[in-house]
Amino acid sequence: MKALDELTFDNRFARLGDAFSTHVLPEPLDEPRLVVASKAAMALLDLDPAVAETSVFAELFGGHKLWAEAEPRAMVYSGHQFGGYTPQLGDGRGLLLGEVYNQAGEHWDLHLKGAGMTPYSRMGDGRAVLRSSIREFLASEALHALGIPSSRALCVIGSSTPVWREKQERGAMVLRLAQSHIRFGHFEYFYYTKKPEQQAELAEHVLNLHYPECREQPEPYLAMFREIVERNAEMIAKWQAYGFCHGVMNTDNMSILGITFDFGPFAFLDDFDAHFICNHSDHEGRYSFSNQVPIGQWNLSALAQALTPFISVDALKEALGLYLPFYQAHYLDLMRRRLGLITAEDDDQKLVEGLLKLMQNSGVDYTLFFRRLGDESAELAVKRLRDDFVDLAGFDAWAELYKARVARDGDDSQEQRRERMHAVNPLYILRNYLAQNAIAAAEAGDYSEVRRLHEVLSKPFEEQAGMEQYAQRPPDWGKHLEISCSS
Ligand code: AMP
Ligand code: MG
């Protein structure tokens, strides 16, 4: 266990130099205070959880203090936003403070979001509000607990600093952890600004640090791209299987590590709805729930274009062709497990699709359906769940197929089925209304609800005593909340 002043820095990205990032100091928040910290994320830095309660912790992550070895930098990148190319983006309000390595030898980027203006702030104020910082914190840690690759969050620091959005709010900072903050948009920036030397340096950096095993391959860059395709396909398969809608899948929000990155107006589905759009400024539904799958491929194509100086177009196309099969395999594997199936049959895809169609028509709660399906034997569970469906004949027909399918998988005990299914079907997810309740309390100065919700979501598969209220369908007011896109 380490104290705060015992972190060991090795700032490899900063060493790439001024073509890649600019030195900027954080701008402190007034009266910084701890809102919430993640013990699990602190463990990634070997930090003693007790240090979160010290005033130095709030000062460090509220922009007042800095380690002597930290080298705060704003990174430059660009990206495709809603399909159109924006030539220059970059860290407009976040700073890469440095890279820390832990006792296991892993490097973690410390990125402070909401740390003030940078050369890339454009019209923005460089700040983040408490509301969006809490949402990012809760989502990153909740996704991780569900087994969905994601950037992590160490803490949220609140303040009395006024920040203007639709109304006056308070500024906050979230300390994000990831093994890299390099986005598809980093590669696009050097490609479109025609800086082949820097682009090659960036590619070498990513290959050496994050995909060293690809060095052994005959074409290392191609092997790396294939790996990026596969990781993104797997991440999106998990989003789809668990009902996570990202909302802003611009290429500047896509990580080269295939982790969920940059949280905005994201949402978990309550009722199953393939057409759900969580981003209210997304009028065409470009980033609707079901569109996330083709958009994942679109984004990888944008990255492929930026990699044409290193890899032949034919090889890139072939690698892109792997996306859908990878996606399908991961998705189907997870959905089979969510249904409690052990073996694989050709018609399983149809079984899943048939169920989702029925859920869509009846507005069935996506999370609770699967959890309840595992509570009992297939026979009893479908009987009980039947009431949630409007199309009873349709559901009965599906239930017959399902029971027969389970029977073909062979006998297993009720306990085994339950254990197996509950291990992949969460009871608790970050429903928008739960986040909203926690935010309202925090805005009034009470952080206990954010902390409790974070605790509950850190063990989503485990039934927790006294936490029944977190495992309910949303109340009417909480069903279709309009989450502000300003953050
Ligand atoms: P996002 O939509 O949060 O992914 O951000 C898109 C771009 O806008 C990135 O370059 C951000 O750094 C920048 N940005 C977002 N909000 C602000 C802000 N309040 N101040 C400065 N830049 C911002
Ligand atoms: Mg972004």
XYZ file of C-alpha atoms and ligand atoms in Angstrom:
511
model
C 0.000 0.000 0.000
C 1.288 3.381 -0.957
C 0.802 6.892 0.355
C -0.039 9.624 -2.151
C 3.523 10.889 -2.366
C 4.842 7.415 -3.151
C 3.447 7.081 -6.686
C 6.075 6.300 -9.324
C 5.811 8.210 -12.593
C 7.110 7.343 -16.050
C 5.570 9.764 -18.540
C 6.079 8.038 -21.868
C 3.467 9.985 -23.836
C 4.808 13.329 -22.621
C 8.243 12.313 -23.910
C 6.878 12.135 -27.475
C 7.125 15.912 -27.316
C 5.300 19.060 -28.333
C 3.942 17.772 -31.642
C 1.699 15.445 -29.624
C 0.713 17.475 -26.594
C 1.153 20.813 -24.863
C 2.264 21.498 -21.304
C -0.636 23.054 -19.344
C -1.097 23.377 -15.585
C -4.439 22.472 -13.973
C -6.569 25.394 -12.884
C -7.649 24.740 -9.276
C -11.265 24.425 -8.160
C -12.494 26.492 -5.196
C -12.953 24.601 -1.925
C -12.215 21.134 -3.332
C -13.854 18.247 -1.520
C -14.129 14.509 -2.023
C -17.455 13.428 -3.506
C -16.646 9.770 -4.068
C -13.600 7.545 -4.578
C -13.290 4.012 -5.918
C -11.265 1.689 -3.708
C -10.962 -0.765 -6.600
C -9.483 1.952 -8.828
C -7.180 3.117 -6.028
C -5.879 -0.446 -5.797
C -4.705 -0.173 -9.421
C -2.216 2.442 -8.185
C -1.490 0.453 -4.979
C -2.974 3.381 -3.034
C -4.111 2.912 0.540
C -7.895 3.566 0.429
C -7.610 5.687 3.591
C -5.782 8.439 1.675
C -9.007 9.346 -0.158
C -10.241 11.026 3.026
C -7.195 13.289 3.395
C -7.237 16.943 2.361
C -4.183 16.371 0.144
C -6.215 13.944 -1.968
C -8.863 16.591 -2.724
C -6.113 19.153 -3.363
C -4.254 16.893 -5.794
C -7.331 15.861 -7.780
C -8.939 19.310 -7.481
C -6.000 20.887 -9.307
C -4.278 22.605 -6.332
C -1.222 20.418 -5.947
C 0.874 18.382 -8.294
C 3.555 15.746 -7.856
C 7.006 16.971 -8.837
C 7.268 14.082 -11.329
C 3.892 14.746 -12.996
C 4.024 16.372 -16.445
C 0.520 17.667 -17.195
C -0.154 17.714 -20.921
C -3.147 18.440 -23.167
C -3.134 15.958 -26.067
C -3.974 16.924 -29.632
C -6.298 14.759 -31.741
C -9.084 15.163 -34.280
C -11.953 12.947 -35.315
C -15.173 12.240 -37.151
C -18.105 13.683 -35.254
C -21.535 12.462 -36.376
C -19.956 11.375 -39.645
C -18.196 14.655 -40.478
C -14.492 15.317 -40.035
C -13.433 17.916 -37.455
C -9.786 18.770 -38.163
C -8.766 19.716 -34.659
C -10.116 18.613 -31.329
C -7.815 17.684 -28.452
C -8.041 17.787 -24.666
C -10.153 20.910 -24.241
C -10.740 20.419 -20.564
C -8.756 17.403 -19.492
C -5.077 16.917 -18.795
C -2.926 13.847 -18.864
C -1.125 14.384 -15.545
C 1.326 11.572 -16.159
C 1.727 7.810 -16.232
C 2.055 5.926 -12.978
C 3.229 2.342 -12.782
C 2.129 -0.014 -10.057
C 3.835 -2.889 -8.272
C 2.560 -5.318 -10.915
C 4.406 -3.219 -13.516
C 1.232 -1.893 -15.199
C 1.196 1.698 -16.403
C -1.894 3.794 -15.751
C -2.538 7.234 -17.227
C -3.848 9.751 -14.717
C -6.185 12.044 -16.618
C -7.848 14.944 -14.813
C -11.078 15.972 -16.537
C -12.438 19.457 -15.880
C -8.981 20.887 -15.173
C -9.403 24.219 -16.999
C -8.700 25.741 -20.390
C -6.109 24.398 -22.802
C -5.076 25.378 -26.361
C -7.809 22.962 -27.520
C -10.715 24.447 -25.553
C -12.197 26.219 -28.599
C -15.411 27.871 -27.297
C -15.484 25.834 -24.075
C -14.619 26.901 -20.538
C -12.380 23.929 -19.762
C -14.653 22.821 -16.964
C -16.841 19.827 -16.149
C -19.897 20.015 -13.897
C -20.620 17.826 -10.883
C -23.541 16.113 -12.656
C -21.522 14.811 -15.615
C -18.497 13.963 -13.458
C -20.651 11.756 -11.220
C -22.166 10.081 -14.275
C -18.734 9.322 -15.728
C -17.471 8.011 -12.391
C -20.463 5.718 -11.804
C -20.559 4.443 -15.380
C -16.883 3.587 -15.690
C -16.787 1.661 -12.449
C -20.164 -0.026 -13.108
C -19.140 -1.155 -16.603
C -15.920 -2.577 -15.255
C -17.832 -4.518 -12.607
C -20.061 -5.975 -15.339
C -16.989 -7.198 -17.200
C -17.279 -4.587 -19.964
C -13.889 -3.056 -20.864
C -13.856 0.596 -19.801
C -11.679 3.441 -18.671
C -11.760 3.613 -14.857
C -12.454 6.424 -12.428
C -10.454 7.080 -9.273
C -12.548 9.851 -7.769
C -14.782 12.852 -8.211
C -13.791 16.105 -6.526
C -16.548 18.682 -6.057
C -16.181 22.419 -5.459
C -17.889 25.758 -5.031
C -16.636 27.039 -8.415
C -19.606 28.282 -10.480
C -19.857 26.850 -13.994
C -22.487 27.944 -16.525
C -24.400 25.410 -18.566
C -28.181 25.752 -19.122
C -28.121 27.133 -15.591
C -25.442 27.798 -13.017
C -23.884 24.596 -11.716
C -20.760 23.693 -9.752
C -17.456 22.627 -11.230
C -15.985 19.210 -10.493
C -13.117 17.059 -11.654
C -13.024 13.353 -12.311
C -9.722 11.517 -12.276
C -9.846 8.989 -15.091
C -7.506 6.002 -15.319
C -6.719 4.112 -18.502
C -3.685 2.287 -19.801
C -3.738 4.690 -22.719
C -5.675 7.812 -23.676
C -4.881 7.415 -27.368
C -7.998 7.549 -29.527
C -8.711 6.693 -33.163
C -8.666 10.482 -33.582
C -4.979 10.696 -32.684
C -4.109 8.713 -35.801
C -6.577 10.717 -37.887
C -4.998 13.982 -36.768
C -1.510 13.116 -38.024
C -2.880 11.516 -41.178
C -5.019 14.469 -42.246
C -2.440 17.098 -41.255
C 0.070 15.128 -43.393
C 2.689 14.569 -40.727
C 3.984 11.114 -41.656
C 6.947 11.205 -39.274
C 4.854 11.948 -36.223
C 2.267 9.472 -37.376
C 4.927 6.766 -37.570
C 6.180 7.759 -34.120
C 2.662 7.450 -32.737
C 2.188 4.042 -34.364
C 5.506 2.820 -32.930
C 4.528 4.127 -29.506
C 1.201 2.276 -29.537
C 2.732 -0.899 -30.919
C 5.582 -1.007 -28.393
C 3.542 -0.066 -25.354
C 0.176 -1.658 -25.969
C 0.542 -4.366 -28.595
C 4.096 -5.706 -28.079
C 3.033 -9.254 -29.053
C 2.243 -7.957 -32.570
C 5.977 -7.272 -33.041
C 6.432 -11.021 -33.519
C 4.050 -11.039 -36.500
C 5.288 -10.675 -40.116
C 3.319 -7.411 -40.444
C 3.238 -5.865 -36.973
C 1.003 -2.883 -37.837
C -1.519 -5.093 -39.566
C -1.539 -7.475 -36.590
C -2.108 -4.487 -34.311
C -5.014 -3.235 -36.417
C -6.579 -6.717 -36.381
C -6.285 -6.755 -32.620
C -7.947 -3.321 -32.390
C -10.777 -4.586 -34.627
C -11.247 -7.629 -32.432
C -11.183 -5.714 -29.161
C -13.724 -3.176 -30.392
C -15.994 -5.921 -31.698
C -15.845 -7.606 -28.305
C -16.535 -4.382 -26.404
C -19.550 -3.539 -28.568
C -20.856 -7.116 -28.288
C -20.844 -6.620 -24.524
C -22.603 -3.240 -24.790
C -25.332 -4.866 -26.873
C -25.652 -7.896 -24.623
C -26.032 -5.740 -21.502
C -28.036 -2.869 -23.002
C -25.442 -0.091 -22.816
C -25.926 2.836 -25.157
C -22.829 5.073 -25.479
C -24.537 7.950 -27.260
C -21.537 9.736 -28.841
C -19.517 7.203 -30.810
C -17.418 9.807 -32.590
C -13.964 8.572 -33.560
C -12.388 10.936 -31.017
C -14.261 8.996 -28.339
C -12.996 5.583 -29.478
C -9.994 4.138 -27.671
C -7.216 2.243 -29.447
C -7.423 -0.223 -26.545
C -11.062 -1.122 -27.273
C -12.318 0.186 -23.947
C -15.471 2.236 -23.343
C -14.309 5.821 -23.339
C -15.639 9.393 -22.906
C -18.987 9.216 -21.224
C -21.629 11.734 -22.252
C -25.381 11.176 -22.480
C -24.953 7.365 -22.199
C -27.742 5.151 -20.825
C -28.468 1.573 -19.946
C -31.742 0.340 -21.426
C -34.576 -0.020 -18.951
C -37.238 -1.519 -21.262
C -35.672 -3.289 -24.204
C -35.740 -0.965 -27.216
C -33.488 -1.617 -30.195
C -34.163 1.884 -31.541
C -33.385 3.708 -28.314
C -31.503 7.011 -28.729
C -29.962 8.277 -25.511
C -28.438 11.421 -27.003
C -31.144 14.043 -27.526
C -29.073 15.970 -30.027
C -28.761 12.833 -32.185
C -31.834 13.597 -34.293
C -31.165 10.962 -36.926
C -30.403 8.188 -34.482
C -26.899 7.689 -35.836
C -25.876 6.375 -32.432
C -29.091 4.562 -31.537
C -28.732 1.331 -29.576
C -28.844 -1.072 -32.518
C -26.766 1.224 -34.745
C -23.822 0.884 -32.396
C -22.878 -2.333 -34.183
C -22.466 -0.907 -37.733
C -21.071 2.348 -36.319
C -18.325 0.356 -34.619
C -17.302 -0.844 -38.067
C -17.649 2.629 -39.573
C -15.301 3.997 -36.919
C -12.788 1.230 -37.534
C -12.904 2.095 -41.257
C -12.081 5.702 -40.367
C -9.096 4.438 -38.387
C -8.148 2.144 -41.283
C -8.086 5.139 -43.631
C -5.633 6.858 -41.283
C -3.438 3.741 -41.311
C -3.137 3.532 -45.120
C 0.442 4.902 -44.989
C 1.476 1.749 -43.092
C -0.818 -1.035 -44.288
C -2.081 -1.958 -47.754
C -5.707 -1.187 -48.507
C -6.443 -4.832 -49.290
C -5.055 -6.001 -45.965
C -7.020 -3.307 -44.119
C -10.218 -4.358 -45.874
C -9.617 -7.957 -44.975
C -9.064 -7.048 -41.327
C -12.228 -4.925 -41.298
C -14.068 -7.959 -42.632
C -13.301 -9.685 -39.339
C -15.349 -7.189 -37.348
C -18.826 -8.626 -37.863
C -17.885 -12.299 -37.373
C -15.976 -11.383 -34.185
C -18.902 -9.322 -33.002
C -21.431 -12.080 -33.734
C -19.358 -14.727 -31.996
C -18.898 -12.686 -28.809
C -22.480 -11.479 -28.754
C -23.998 -14.885 -29.281
C -21.705 -16.471 -26.718
C -22.766 -13.963 -24.080
C -26.459 -14.131 -24.961
C -26.372 -17.928 -24.758
C -24.934 -17.612 -21.293
C -27.549 -15.032 -20.351
C -30.181 -17.592 -21.378
C -28.466 -20.247 -19.282
C -27.425 -22.338 -22.282
C -24.310 -24.447 -22.119
C -23.918 -25.817 -25.639
C -24.160 -24.003 -28.969
C -26.768 -24.746 -31.653
C -27.193 -23.174 -35.074
C -30.603 -21.737 -34.301
C -29.582 -19.951 -31.097
C -29.341 -16.613 -32.896
C -32.996 -16.992 -33.896
C -33.954 -17.847 -30.330
C -32.311 -14.625 -29.103
C -33.835 -12.506 -31.879
C -37.284 -13.947 -31.235
C -37.063 -13.055 -27.567
C -35.830 -9.503 -28.208
C -38.684 -8.883 -30.627
C -41.214 -9.926 -28.009
C -39.486 -7.798 -25.366
C -39.483 -4.822 -27.711
C -43.223 -5.146 -28.397
C -44.113 -5.423 -24.732
C -41.549 -3.015 -23.255
C -40.081 -5.659 -20.971
C -37.313 -4.657 -18.563
C -34.145 -5.916 -20.229
C -32.116 -6.502 -17.062
C -34.760 -7.950 -14.773
C -36.077 -10.391 -17.380
C -32.784 -12.283 -17.555
C -32.238 -12.151 -13.816
C -35.675 -13.643 -13.163
C -35.229 -16.227 -15.880
C -32.369 -17.633 -13.811
C -34.270 -17.566 -10.523
C -36.068 -20.816 -11.279
C -36.137 -23.771 -13.644
C -36.895 -22.879 -17.272
C -40.374 -24.364 -16.851
C -41.319 -22.261 -13.817
C -39.506 -19.113 -14.890
C -41.303 -18.742 -18.229
C -44.636 -19.299 -16.481
C -43.937 -16.445 -14.112
C -42.468 -14.088 -16.730
C -45.375 -14.630 -19.127
C -47.420 -11.857 -17.462
C -44.912 -9.223 -18.630
C -45.757 -9.859 -22.278
C -48.649 -8.476 -24.305
C -48.377 -10.994 -27.130
C -49.097 -14.082 -25.032
C -49.359 -16.477 -27.961
C -46.031 -15.212 -29.250
C -44.413 -15.608 -25.868
C -45.845 -19.100 -25.379
C -44.418 -20.193 -28.714
C -41.014 -18.797 -27.749
C -41.206 -20.417 -24.305
C -41.804 -23.837 -25.880
C -38.721 -23.425 -28.068
C -36.704 -22.269 -25.085
C -37.763 -25.123 -22.805
C -36.986 -27.665 -25.511
C -33.617 -26.019 -26.091
C -32.773 -26.113 -22.371
C -33.836 -29.780 -22.254
C -31.464 -30.598 -25.129
C -28.617 -29.047 -23.125
C -29.037 -31.893 -20.637
C -29.992 -32.140 -17.002
C -28.578 -29.816 -14.474
C -29.811 -28.951 -11.055
C -31.823 -25.857 -10.297
C -28.974 -24.560 -8.139
C -26.455 -24.969 -10.925
C -28.673 -23.158 -13.401
C -29.289 -20.326 -10.971
C -25.638 -19.931 -10.070
C -24.540 -20.021 -13.696
C -27.171 -17.527 -14.837
C -26.870 -15.090 -11.925
C -23.119 -14.896 -12.552
C -23.803 -13.274 -15.961
C -27.164 -11.574 -15.367
C -26.817 -8.496 -13.157
C -29.454 -7.528 -10.625
C -28.211 -3.936 -10.443
C -27.391 -1.684 -13.379
C -26.822 2.070 -13.575
C -30.327 3.133 -14.489
C -30.595 6.791 -15.451
C -33.053 7.573 -12.711
C -30.761 6.065 -10.051
C -27.914 8.275 -11.259
C -30.304 11.212 -11.285
C -31.334 10.657 -7.643
C -27.708 10.451 -6.579
C -26.857 13.611 -8.533
C -29.742 15.591 -7.026
C -28.579 14.695 -3.503
C -24.949 15.501 -4.353
C -25.909 18.870 -5.816
C -27.551 19.597 -2.460
C -24.307 18.650 -0.687
C -25.162 15.076 0.329
C -22.739 12.576 -1.210
C -24.023 9.500 0.616
C -26.301 8.383 -2.224
C -23.541 8.547 -4.867
C -21.324 6.483 -2.588
C -24.027 3.915 -1.845
C -24.970 3.547 -5.508
C -21.304 3.109 -6.431
C -20.988 0.367 -3.780
C -24.087 -1.467 -5.004
C -22.953 -1.303 -8.640
C -19.503 -2.599 -7.786
C -21.095 -6.034 -7.164
C -23.859 -6.109 -9.774
C -24.313 -9.876 -9.819
C -24.567 -10.311 -6.038
C -27.880 -9.853 -4.286
C -27.220 -7.312 -1.519
C -29.290 -7.147 1.658
C -31.380 -4.009 2.037
C -30.696 -2.814 -1.526
C -33.974 -3.927 -3.138
C -34.757 -0.363 -4.220
C -31.821 -0.470 -6.648
C -33.170 -3.552 -8.409
C -36.543 -2.184 -9.526
C -37.957 -0.972 -12.775
C -37.859 2.823 -12.930
C -40.814 4.826 -11.608
C -42.790 6.663 -14.300
C -40.869 9.921 -13.821
C -37.601 8.062 -14.309
C -38.442 6.232 -17.521
C -37.632 8.680 -20.250
C -35.416 11.227 -18.590
C -33.911 13.788 -20.904
C -30.272 13.769 -19.907
C -28.621 17.069 -20.690
C -25.906 16.697 -23.304
C -23.949 19.632 -21.859
C -21.351 18.375 -19.520
P -16.861 15.439 -26.001
O -18.141 15.724 -26.724
O -16.943 15.606 -24.512
O -16.228 14.155 -26.402
O -15.862 16.609 -26.442
C -15.571 16.952 -27.772
C -14.472 17.999 -27.771
O -14.901 19.182 -27.101
C -13.191 17.568 -27.076
O -12.118 18.134 -27.768
C -13.346 18.166 -25.697
O -12.115 18.375 -25.065
C -14.028 19.480 -26.012
N -14.845 19.983 -24.896
C -15.993 19.467 -24.399
N -16.444 20.213 -23.368
C -15.561 21.217 -23.191
C -15.460 22.320 -22.287
N -16.380 22.550 -21.351
N -14.406 23.135 -22.418
C -13.474 22.940 -23.354
N -13.508 21.941 -24.241
C -14.532 21.086 -24.169
Mg -14.618 13.258 -26.219
